[in-house]
Short mmCIF file of C-alpha atoms and ligand atoms in Angstrom, two decimals:
data_model
loop_
_atom_site.label_atom_id
_atom_site.label_comp_id
_atom_site.label_asym_id
_atom_site.label_seq_id
_atom_site.Cartn_x
_atom_site.Cartn_y
_atom_site.Cartn_z
CA MET H 1 22.95 4.26 -11.81
CA ASN H 2 21.44 7.67 -11.72
CA PHE H 3 18.08 9.13 -12.65
CA SER H 4 19.73 11.33 -15.09
CA ASP H 5 20.64 8.10 -17.06
CA PHE H 6 17.16 7.79 -18.12
CA ASN H 7 17.36 10.96 -19.96
CA PHE H 8 14.06 12.30 -18.80
CA GLU H 9 12.80 15.79 -19.87
CA GLN H 10 14.46 18.45 -17.95
CA SER H 11 11.29 19.67 -16.33
CA LEU H 12 10.72 16.01 -14.92
CA GLN H 13 14.35 15.82 -13.79
CA ASP H 14 13.99 19.05 -11.97
CA GLY H 15 11.24 17.55 -9.94
CA LEU H 16 13.32 14.54 -9.16
CA ASP H 17 16.17 16.66 -7.97
CA ALA H 18 13.83 18.84 -5.85
CA MET H 19 12.48 15.51 -4.15
CA GLN H 20 16.12 14.39 -3.73
CA PHE H 21 15.56 11.19 -5.83
CA LYS H 22 19.19 10.44 -7.11
CA THR H 23 19.40 6.51 -7.39
CA PRO H 24 16.60 4.56 -8.92
CA SER H 25 15.41 1.49 -6.76
CA PRO H 26 15.77 -1.92 -8.33
CA ILE H 27 12.07 -1.95 -9.53
CA GLN H 28 12.64 1.62 -11.07
CA GLU H 29 15.78 0.40 -12.88
CA LEU H 30 13.87 -2.62 -14.16
CA ALA H 31 10.59 -1.04 -15.14
CA ILE H 32 11.05 2.48 -16.54
CA PRO H 33 12.83 1.22 -19.63
CA ILE H 34 10.01 -1.54 -20.25
CA ILE H 35 7.35 1.10 -19.69
CA SER H 36 9.03 3.84 -21.62
CA SER H 37 9.15 1.26 -24.44
CA GLN H 38 5.47 1.30 -24.51
CA LYS H 39 5.31 -2.60 -23.63
CA ASP H 40 2.79 -4.14 -21.35
CA LEU H 41 4.00 -5.02 -17.91
CA ILE H 42 3.12 -7.19 -14.97
CA ALA H 43 5.27 -6.12 -12.01
CA VAL H 44 5.19 -8.19 -8.70
CA ALA H 45 6.22 -5.67 -6.01
CA GLN H 46 5.37 -4.52 -2.61
CA THR H 47 4.88 -1.19 -1.37
CA GLY H 48 8.24 0.27 -0.05
CA THR H 49 10.08 -0.83 -3.23
CA GLY H 50 9.42 2.44 -5.03
CA LYS H 51 6.67 1.01 -7.45
CA THR H 52 4.91 4.34 -7.57
CA ALA H 53 7.78 6.40 -9.19
CA ALA H 54 8.48 3.25 -11.26
CA PHE H 55 5.07 3.72 -13.21
CA LEU H 56 4.55 7.38 -12.83
CA LEU H 57 7.96 8.62 -14.15
CA PRO H 58 7.88 7.15 -17.60
CA VAL H 59 4.33 8.34 -17.85
CA LEU H 60 5.04 11.82 -16.91
CA ASN H 61 7.97 11.84 -19.14
CA ARG H 62 5.90 11.09 -22.09
CA LEU H 63 3.38 13.64 -21.40
CA ALA H 64 6.18 16.35 -21.06
CA GLN H 65 7.94 15.00 -24.19
CA ASN H 66 4.87 14.98 -26.29
CA ASN H 67 3.08 18.06 -24.62
CA ILE H 68 0.05 15.96 -24.28
CA GLN H 69 -2.88 17.72 -23.25
CA SER H 70 -5.71 14.99 -23.24
CA THR H 71 -6.74 12.49 -20.56
CA ASN H 72 -3.88 10.18 -21.10
CA THR H 73 -3.76 7.74 -18.31
CA LEU H 74 -5.95 6.03 -15.80
CA ILE H 75 -4.75 4.71 -12.48
CA ILE H 76 -7.03 2.15 -10.63
CA VAL H 77 -6.31 1.65 -6.95
CA PRO H 78 -8.00 -0.38 -4.12
CA THR H 79 -8.48 2.39 -1.67
CA ARG H 80 -9.22 6.20 -1.18
CA GLU H 81 -5.96 6.61 0.77
CA LEU H 82 -3.89 5.09 -2.20
CA ALA H 83 -5.47 7.25 -4.56
CA LEU H 84 -4.79 10.25 -2.66
CA GLN H 85 -1.19 9.58 -1.88
CA ILE H 86 -0.76 8.56 -5.79
CA ASP H 87 -1.99 11.85 -6.66
CA GLN H 88 0.20 13.50 -4.18
CA ALA H 89 3.00 11.75 -5.61
CA ILE H 90 2.06 13.03 -9.30
CA GLN H 91 1.81 16.62 -8.00
CA GLY H 92 5.48 16.24 -6.58
CA PHE H 93 7.01 14.66 -9.54
CA ALA H 94 5.00 17.07 -12.02
CA TYR H 95 5.64 19.98 -9.98
CA PHE H 96 7.79 21.39 -13.07
CA THR H 97 6.23 19.61 -15.82
CA GLY H 98 2.68 21.03 -15.64
CA ALA H 99 0.95 17.59 -15.91
CA THR H 100 -2.36 17.69 -14.06
CA SER H 101 -3.96 14.92 -11.96
CA GLN H 102 -7.31 14.24 -10.20
CA ALA H 103 -7.94 11.55 -7.46
CA ILE H 104 -11.60 10.12 -7.89
CA TYR H 105 -12.56 8.26 -4.80
CA GLY H 106 -15.79 7.58 -2.82
CA GLY H 107 -17.04 9.46 0.28
CA GLY H 108 -17.09 13.29 0.11
CA ASP H 109 -20.34 15.31 -0.67
CA GLY H 110 -22.04 16.69 -3.83
CA ALA H 111 -19.20 19.23 -4.19
CA VAL H 112 -16.65 16.69 -4.43
CA PHE H 113 -18.71 14.67 -6.90
CA GLU H 114 -19.01 17.82 -9.15
CA THR H 115 -15.16 18.64 -8.90
CA GLU H 116 -14.67 15.05 -9.96
CA LYS H 117 -16.99 15.42 -12.78
CA LYS H 118 -15.38 18.55 -13.90
CA ALA H 119 -11.92 16.81 -14.06
CA LEU H 120 -13.45 13.89 -16.08
CA THR H 121 -14.92 16.13 -18.55
CA GLN H 122 -12.70 19.04 -18.87
CA GLY H 123 -9.78 16.65 -18.96
CA VAL H 124 -6.86 16.27 -16.60
CA ASN H 125 -3.81 14.35 -17.88
CA ILE H 126 -4.07 11.60 -15.09
CA ILE H 127 -6.98 10.16 -13.25
CA VAL H 128 -6.39 8.19 -10.10
CA ALA H 129 -9.47 6.38 -9.12
CA THR H 130 -11.08 3.75 -7.07
CA PRO H 131 -13.10 1.41 -9.22
CA GLY H 132 -16.75 1.75 -7.49
CA ARG H 133 -16.59 5.75 -7.54
CA LEU H 134 -15.22 5.63 -11.18
CA MET H 135 -18.11 3.34 -12.31
CA SER H 136 -20.65 5.67 -10.87
CA HIS H 137 -19.13 8.46 -13.10
CA LEU H 138 -18.83 6.18 -16.06
CA ASN H 139 -22.58 5.26 -15.64
CA MET H 140 -23.50 8.82 -16.10
CA GLY H 141 -22.31 9.00 -19.49
CA TYR H 142 -20.19 12.02 -19.69
CA VAL H 143 -16.73 10.25 -19.24
CA LYS H 144 -14.43 10.56 -22.30
CA PHE H 145 -11.65 7.97 -22.13
CA ASP H 146 -10.95 7.66 -25.76
CA GLN H 147 -7.65 9.38 -25.61
CA ILE H 148 -6.36 6.94 -22.75
CA GLU H 149 -2.77 5.61 -23.62
CA HIS H 150 -1.83 3.89 -20.28
CA LEU H 151 -4.10 1.94 -18.04
CA ILE H 152 -2.35 1.21 -14.52
CA LEU H 153 -3.67 -1.27 -12.03
CA ASP H 154 -1.96 -0.81 -8.64
CA GLU H 155 -2.31 -3.26 -5.85
CA ALA H 156 -4.26 -5.54 -8.23
CA ASP H 157 -4.26 -8.46 -5.66
CA LYS H 158 -5.93 -6.15 -2.98
CA MET H 159 -8.58 -5.19 -5.73
CA LEU H 160 -9.50 -8.66 -6.47
CA ASP H 161 -9.74 -9.43 -2.93
CA MET H 162 -12.11 -6.65 -2.41
CA GLY H 163 -14.30 -7.79 -5.21
CA PHE H 164 -13.43 -5.33 -7.64
CA VAL H 165 -12.92 -7.69 -10.68
CA ASP H 166 -16.16 -6.92 -12.58
CA ASP H 167 -15.82 -3.21 -12.21
CA ILE H 168 -12.42 -3.41 -13.46
CA ALA H 169 -13.49 -5.37 -16.58
CA LYS H 170 -16.16 -3.06 -17.06
CA ILE H 171 -14.09 0.09 -16.94
CA THR H 172 -11.74 -1.18 -19.61
CA THR H 173 -14.83 -1.40 -21.87
CA TYR H 174 -14.49 2.31 -22.00
CA LEU H 175 -10.91 2.46 -22.92
CA PRO H 176 -9.37 2.21 -26.19
CA THR H 177 -8.10 -1.49 -26.98
CA LYS H 178 -4.86 0.03 -28.27
CA ARG H 179 -3.21 1.23 -25.09
CA GLN H 180 -0.42 0.30 -22.59
CA THR H 181 -1.63 -1.80 -19.61
CA LEU H 182 0.65 -2.07 -16.42
CA LEU H 183 -0.24 -4.35 -13.76
CA PHE H 184 1.24 -3.98 -10.22
CA SER H 185 0.62 -6.42 -7.52
CA ALA H 186 2.25 -7.68 -4.16
CA THR H 187 1.22 -11.39 -4.80
CA MET H 188 0.69 -13.31 -8.15
CA PRO H 189 -2.34 -15.68 -7.44
CA PRO H 190 -3.93 -17.54 -10.51
CA SER H 191 -6.81 -14.71 -10.35
CA ILE H 192 -4.41 -12.15 -11.34
CA ARG H 193 -2.80 -14.08 -13.92
CA LYS H 194 -6.39 -14.67 -15.31
CA LEU H 195 -7.04 -10.99 -15.21
CA ALA H 196 -3.72 -10.13 -17.08
CA GLN H 197 -4.40 -12.68 -19.95
CA LYS H 198 -7.73 -10.68 -20.31
CA LEU H 199 -6.45 -7.32 -20.17
CA MET H 200 -2.67 -7.37 -21.47
CA VAL H 201 -0.97 -7.95 -24.52
CA ASP H 202 2.26 -10.09 -24.41
CA PRO H 203 3.34 -8.42 -21.11
CA GLU H 204 6.75 -8.41 -19.86
CA GLN H 205 7.21 -9.46 -16.15
CA ILE H 206 9.35 -8.36 -13.39
CA ASN H 207 9.36 -9.63 -10.08
CA ILE H 208 10.55 -7.62 -7.19
CA ALA H 209 8.38 -8.96 -4.22
CA VAL H 210 10.30 -11.63 -2.45
CA SER H 211 8.12 -12.66 0.43
CA LYS H 212 10.38 -11.11 2.85
CA PRO H 213 10.06 -8.31 5.03
CA ALA H 214 12.38 -5.05 4.51
CA GLU H 215 16.02 -5.74 5.75
CA GLY H 216 16.04 -2.93 8.39
CA VAL H 217 13.21 -4.30 10.39
CA THR H 218 13.83 -5.95 13.71
CA GLN H 219 11.15 -8.45 14.50
CA GLY H 220 10.14 -9.93 17.66
CA ALA H 221 7.00 -11.75 19.16
CA TYR H 222 5.31 -11.86 22.66
CA LEU H 223 3.07 -14.85 23.73
CA ALA H 224 0.51 -13.03 25.49
CA TYR H 225 -3.28 -13.77 26.38
CA ASP H 226 -5.89 -11.32 24.93
CA SER H 227 -6.28 -9.97 28.61
CA GLN H 228 -2.67 -9.03 28.75
CA LYS H 229 -2.21 -7.35 25.56
CA ASN H 230 -3.27 -3.87 26.59
CA LYS H 231 -0.91 -3.72 29.70
CA LEU H 232 1.97 -5.01 27.39
CA ILE H 233 1.38 -2.35 24.72
CA LYS H 234 1.75 0.09 27.67
CA ALA H 235 4.90 -1.59 28.86
CA ILE H 236 6.29 -1.27 25.57
CA LEU H 237 5.79 2.34 25.16
CA HIS H 238 6.90 3.07 28.57
CA GLU H 239 10.33 1.21 27.91
CA LYS H 240 11.38 3.34 24.79
CA GLU H 241 10.20 6.38 23.26
CA TYR H 242 9.27 5.85 19.65
CA SER H 243 8.31 9.00 17.47
CA SER H 244 5.61 7.17 15.52
CA VAL H 245 3.87 4.04 16.49
CA LEU H 246 1.39 2.15 14.29
CA ILE H 247 -0.66 -0.76 15.91
CA PHE H 248 -2.88 -3.11 13.93
CA ALA H 249 -5.85 -4.92 15.10
CA SER H 250 -7.91 -7.44 13.25
CA THR H 251 -11.39 -5.96 14.01
CA LYS H 252 -12.87 -2.43 14.00
CA GLN H 253 -14.09 -3.15 17.61
CA LYS H 254 -10.59 -4.05 18.88
CA VAL H 255 -9.40 -0.84 17.21
CA LYS H 256 -11.84 1.04 19.10
CA ASP H 257 -11.40 -0.47 22.29
CA LEU H 258 -7.71 -0.22 22.44
CA HIS H 259 -7.74 3.44 21.30
CA ARG H 260 -10.15 4.24 24.14
CA ASP H 261 -7.94 2.48 26.44
CA LEU H 262 -4.62 4.27 25.09
CA TYR H 263 -6.44 7.51 25.25
CA ARG H 264 -7.71 7.21 28.54
CA ILE H 265 -4.24 6.83 30.13
CA GLY H 266 -3.17 9.95 28.31
CA LEU H 267 -1.31 8.63 25.36
CA ASN H 268 -1.33 10.57 22.24
CA ALA H 269 -3.26 8.14 20.09
CA LYS H 270 -5.92 8.10 17.32
CA ALA H 271 -7.82 5.55 15.53
CA ILE H 272 -8.56 4.82 11.82
CA HIS H 273 -11.13 2.29 10.58
CA SER H 274 -13.87 1.98 8.18
CA GLU H 275 -16.62 3.69 10.18
CA LEU H 276 -14.93 6.82 9.98
CA GLU H 277 -15.97 9.49 7.40
CA GLN H 278 -13.36 10.10 4.54
CA LYS H 279 -12.79 13.28 6.06
CA GLU H 280 -12.04 12.12 9.35
CA ARG H 281 -9.66 9.29 8.06
CA GLU H 282 -7.86 12.03 5.97
CA GLU H 283 -7.56 14.15 9.08
CA VAL H 284 -6.27 11.28 11.33
CA LEU H 285 -3.63 10.21 8.75
CA ARG H 286 -2.31 13.84 8.30
CA SER H 287 -2.02 14.56 12.05
CA PHE H 288 0.01 10.96 12.14
CA ARG H 289 2.14 11.76 9.05
CA ASN H 290 3.21 15.21 10.45
CA LYS H 291 3.86 13.71 13.95
CA GLN H 292 0.96 15.41 15.84
CA THR H 293 -0.26 12.18 16.76
CA GLN H 294 2.05 9.55 18.02
CA ILE H 295 0.10 6.36 18.02
CA LEU H 296 -2.27 5.25 15.42
CA VAL H 297 -4.46 2.27 15.88
CA ALA H 298 -5.75 0.93 12.68
CA THR H 299 -7.47 -1.96 11.02
CA ASP H 300 -5.98 -3.45 7.85
CA ILE H 301 -7.05 -0.33 6.00
CA LEU H 302 -3.54 0.81 6.32
CA SER H 303 -1.32 -2.09 5.90
CA ARG H 304 -1.01 -1.99 2.13
CA GLY H 305 -0.15 0.78 0.03
CA ILE H 306 0.00 3.77 2.60
CA ASP H 307 3.37 5.29 2.57
CA ILE H 308 4.06 7.15 6.09
CA GLU H 309 7.60 7.81 6.74
CA ASP H 310 9.66 7.27 10.00
CA ILE H 311 7.26 4.65 11.73
CA GLY H 312 9.79 3.61 14.36
CA LEU H 313 7.52 0.91 15.77
CA VAL H 314 4.55 -1.35 14.29
CA ILE H 315 2.86 -3.72 16.65
CA ASN H 316 0.51 -6.44 15.48
CA TYR H 317 -2.06 -6.46 18.32
CA ASP H 318 -3.04 -9.99 16.73
CA VAL H 319 -1.48 -12.24 14.29
CA PRO H 320 -2.74 -11.42 10.80
CA ASN H 321 -4.83 -14.07 9.16
CA ASP H 322 -2.95 -13.97 6.02
CA ALA H 323 0.76 -14.35 6.15
CA GLU H 324 1.41 -11.87 3.26
CA ASP H 325 -0.36 -9.29 5.52
CA TYR H 326 2.16 -9.83 7.97
CA ILE H 327 4.92 -8.65 5.59
CA HIS H 328 2.75 -5.49 4.52
CA ARG H 329 1.95 -4.48 7.99
CA ILE H 330 5.58 -4.62 9.22
CA GLY H 331 6.52 -3.16 5.90
CA ARG H 332 5.26 0.18 7.44
CA THR H 333 8.18 0.54 9.49
CA ALA H 334 11.90 0.57 8.00
CA ARG H 335 10.90 2.59 4.85
CA ALA H 336 13.54 3.42 2.26
CA SER H 337 16.11 1.54 4.15
CA SER H 338 15.61 3.11 7.62
CA LYS H 339 15.52 0.90 10.86
CA GLY H 340 12.34 0.04 12.47
CA VAL H 341 11.02 -2.46 15.17
CA ALA H 342 8.01 -4.81 14.55
CA TYR H 343 6.27 -6.76 17.64
CA THR H 344 3.62 -9.29 17.18
CA PHE H 345 1.44 -10.52 19.93
CA ILE H 346 0.59 -14.03 19.82
CA ASN H 347 -2.26 -15.52 21.96
CA ASP H 348 -2.96 -18.99 22.66
CA ILE H 349 -5.00 -19.68 19.55
CA ASP H 350 -2.63 -17.69 17.01
CA GLN H 351 0.25 -19.78 17.43
CA GLN H 352 -0.26 -21.82 14.05
CA LYS H 353 -0.88 -18.79 12.01
CA PHE H 354 2.15 -17.37 13.36
CA GLN H 355 4.17 -20.42 12.54
CA LYS H 356 2.87 -20.08 8.95
CA ILE H 357 4.11 -16.70 8.95
CA GLU H 358 7.50 -17.69 9.96
CA ALA H 359 7.45 -20.27 7.16
CA LEU H 360 6.60 -17.61 4.59
CA ILE H 361 9.43 -15.52 5.83
CA ASP H 362 11.72 -18.40 6.33
CA LYS H 363 12.86 -16.89 9.65
CA GLU H 364 11.98 -17.85 13.21
CA VAL H 365 10.95 -14.68 14.96
CA GLU H 366 12.42 -14.08 18.45
CA LYS H 367 9.90 -14.73 21.22
CA ILE H 368 10.48 -12.19 23.91
CA PRO H 369 9.50 -12.92 27.59
CA LEU H 370 6.76 -10.74 29.11
CA PRO H 371 7.59 -8.10 31.81
CA LYS H 372 7.34 -10.14 35.02
CA TYR H 373 4.30 -7.91 36.48
CA ILE H 374 2.01 -8.90 33.54
CA GLY H 375 2.22 -12.51 34.53
CA GLU H 376 2.80 -15.83 32.51
CA GLY H 377 1.77 -15.78 28.84
CA PRO H 378 0.70 -18.82 26.76
CA ILE H 379 3.53 -21.19 26.13
CA TYR H 380 4.58 -21.35 22.37
CA ASN H 381 3.51 -24.82 21.19
CA PRO H 382 2.06 -24.61 17.67
CA LYS H 383 0.41 -28.05 17.05
CA SER H 384 1.30 -28.74 13.54
CA PRO H 385 4.59 -29.47 12.03
CA PRO H 386 6.22 -26.34 10.33
CA PRO H 387 4.37 -25.93 7.07
CA LYS H 388 6.49 -25.77 3.84
CA LYS H 389 7.68 -22.50 2.51
CA SER H 390 4.76 -21.26 0.50
CA PHE H 391 6.34 -18.49 -1.49
CA SER H 392 5.96 -19.02 -5.08
CA LYS H 393 8.43 -18.27 -7.77
CA SER H 394 6.38 -16.49 -10.28
CA ARG H 395 6.52 -17.63 -13.92
CA PRO H 396 5.43 -15.46 -16.83
CA PRO H 397 1.75 -15.84 -17.60
CA ARG H 398 0.85 -18.20 -20.35
CA ARG H 399 0.04 -16.31 -23.57
P1 LIG U 401 6.43 3.09 -2.91
O1 LIG U 401 6.92 1.59 -2.83
O2 LIG U 401 6.29 3.52 -4.26
O3 LIG U 401 5.19 3.32 -1.97
O4 LIG U 401 7.65 4.23 -2.37
C1 LIG U 401 8.14 4.15 -1.00
C2 LIG U 401 8.82 5.32 -0.56
O5 LIG U 401 10.21 5.33 -1.06
C3 LIG U 401 8.20 6.56 -0.88
O6 LIG U 401 8.37 7.47 0.11
C4 LIG U 401 9.02 7.32 -2.13
O7 LIG U 401 8.91 8.57 -2.11
C5 LIG U 401 10.36 6.58 -1.69
N1 LIG U 401 11.19 6.55 -2.91
C6 LIG U 401 10.93 5.67 -4.02
N2 LIG U 401 11.76 5.59 -4.97
C7 LIG U 401 13.03 6.26 -4.47
C8 LIG U 401 14.42 6.56 -4.73
N3 LIG U 401 14.83 6.12 -5.92
N4 LIG U 401 14.98 7.37 -3.99
C9 LIG U 401 14.46 8.01 -2.80
N5 LIG U 401 13.20 7.73 -2.47
C10 LIG U 401 12.50 6.82 -3.08
#
């Protein structure tokens, strides 16, 4: 199948051609016809599947086809980074269609708030917003959402994890009841089903997210005490040259400490965590994206949703608490079918957590011996029997 089979407006097809999008990904093949037919849709899909284009293209096509000028689509997302990224994707796809968009997210100064206010009052076609910031604008009373035809919730599970459920419910009260609602989520816990029941009418459901990392990722694990981890990172980086390296650590403090350590020995590293100002975060991401920075040390802020191309190596400095987060973290590499490497450091107390991950991905990850000069690491001896596989086959929500 080809994108041209969707018979998009020529101006949209021109954008796809310019971006060299030729073959639709599975989620695009499935979702685009459903969305184009104006039905509500629940899509279980991780980042990396091409879900962004899956929801943007049919919306942009409709805008172009009907020459719509009003504020037509609201996309709600959990983080500022994802808001910016989707806004940028819109600008790419809509380059020749003339559709307009604005990202609305927290942080920034008064001038940014004014720009957002202007977009919300004078009308852009697509608003991409984080819930908290959008609520601030809605509370001021000037936002007109009466022409909204599409509501899109992206990374819905993450938004619920972050406690945005009430904000989302509140936001929907500002929207016409007659609208199309699309919900994208990497997982489908009962809380998401409940939300879907509230917001959607007779939704179709598609499920692309198998709880499996992308095919191209080579996974390995090292058993290492915390005191050995920094040496191990240096050893790995010394052994092979990777163009872009993303290191996830579980806490802000660990991110800061590790960054300092890497920086001190002359490595080209930067850190990103919630203490940074929005501007600083964007700056760090930009320099990592355009390869001025080789190594980025991050908290989970980056594990979902953010698309950075060509990351050769992902290191989990510690085992993620949530097995699904492991898949998100290592999903930063091997994007769009390229090859990547993901290493996880397992200390003496994280072993059962790692065993859960192996159960989720239904695969035993190779344990690589530490280089001799780092000394002996802990022995791999998870105490519990392997947990049952926990990936759920999602059913359509009860209607
Ligand atoms: P997403 O899952 O939406 O974050 O997309 C992951 C990456 O794949 C992004 O860099 C997209 O630009 C890229 N991508 C998505 N769909 C396609 C496609 N059909 N052909 C080529 N690249 C794509």
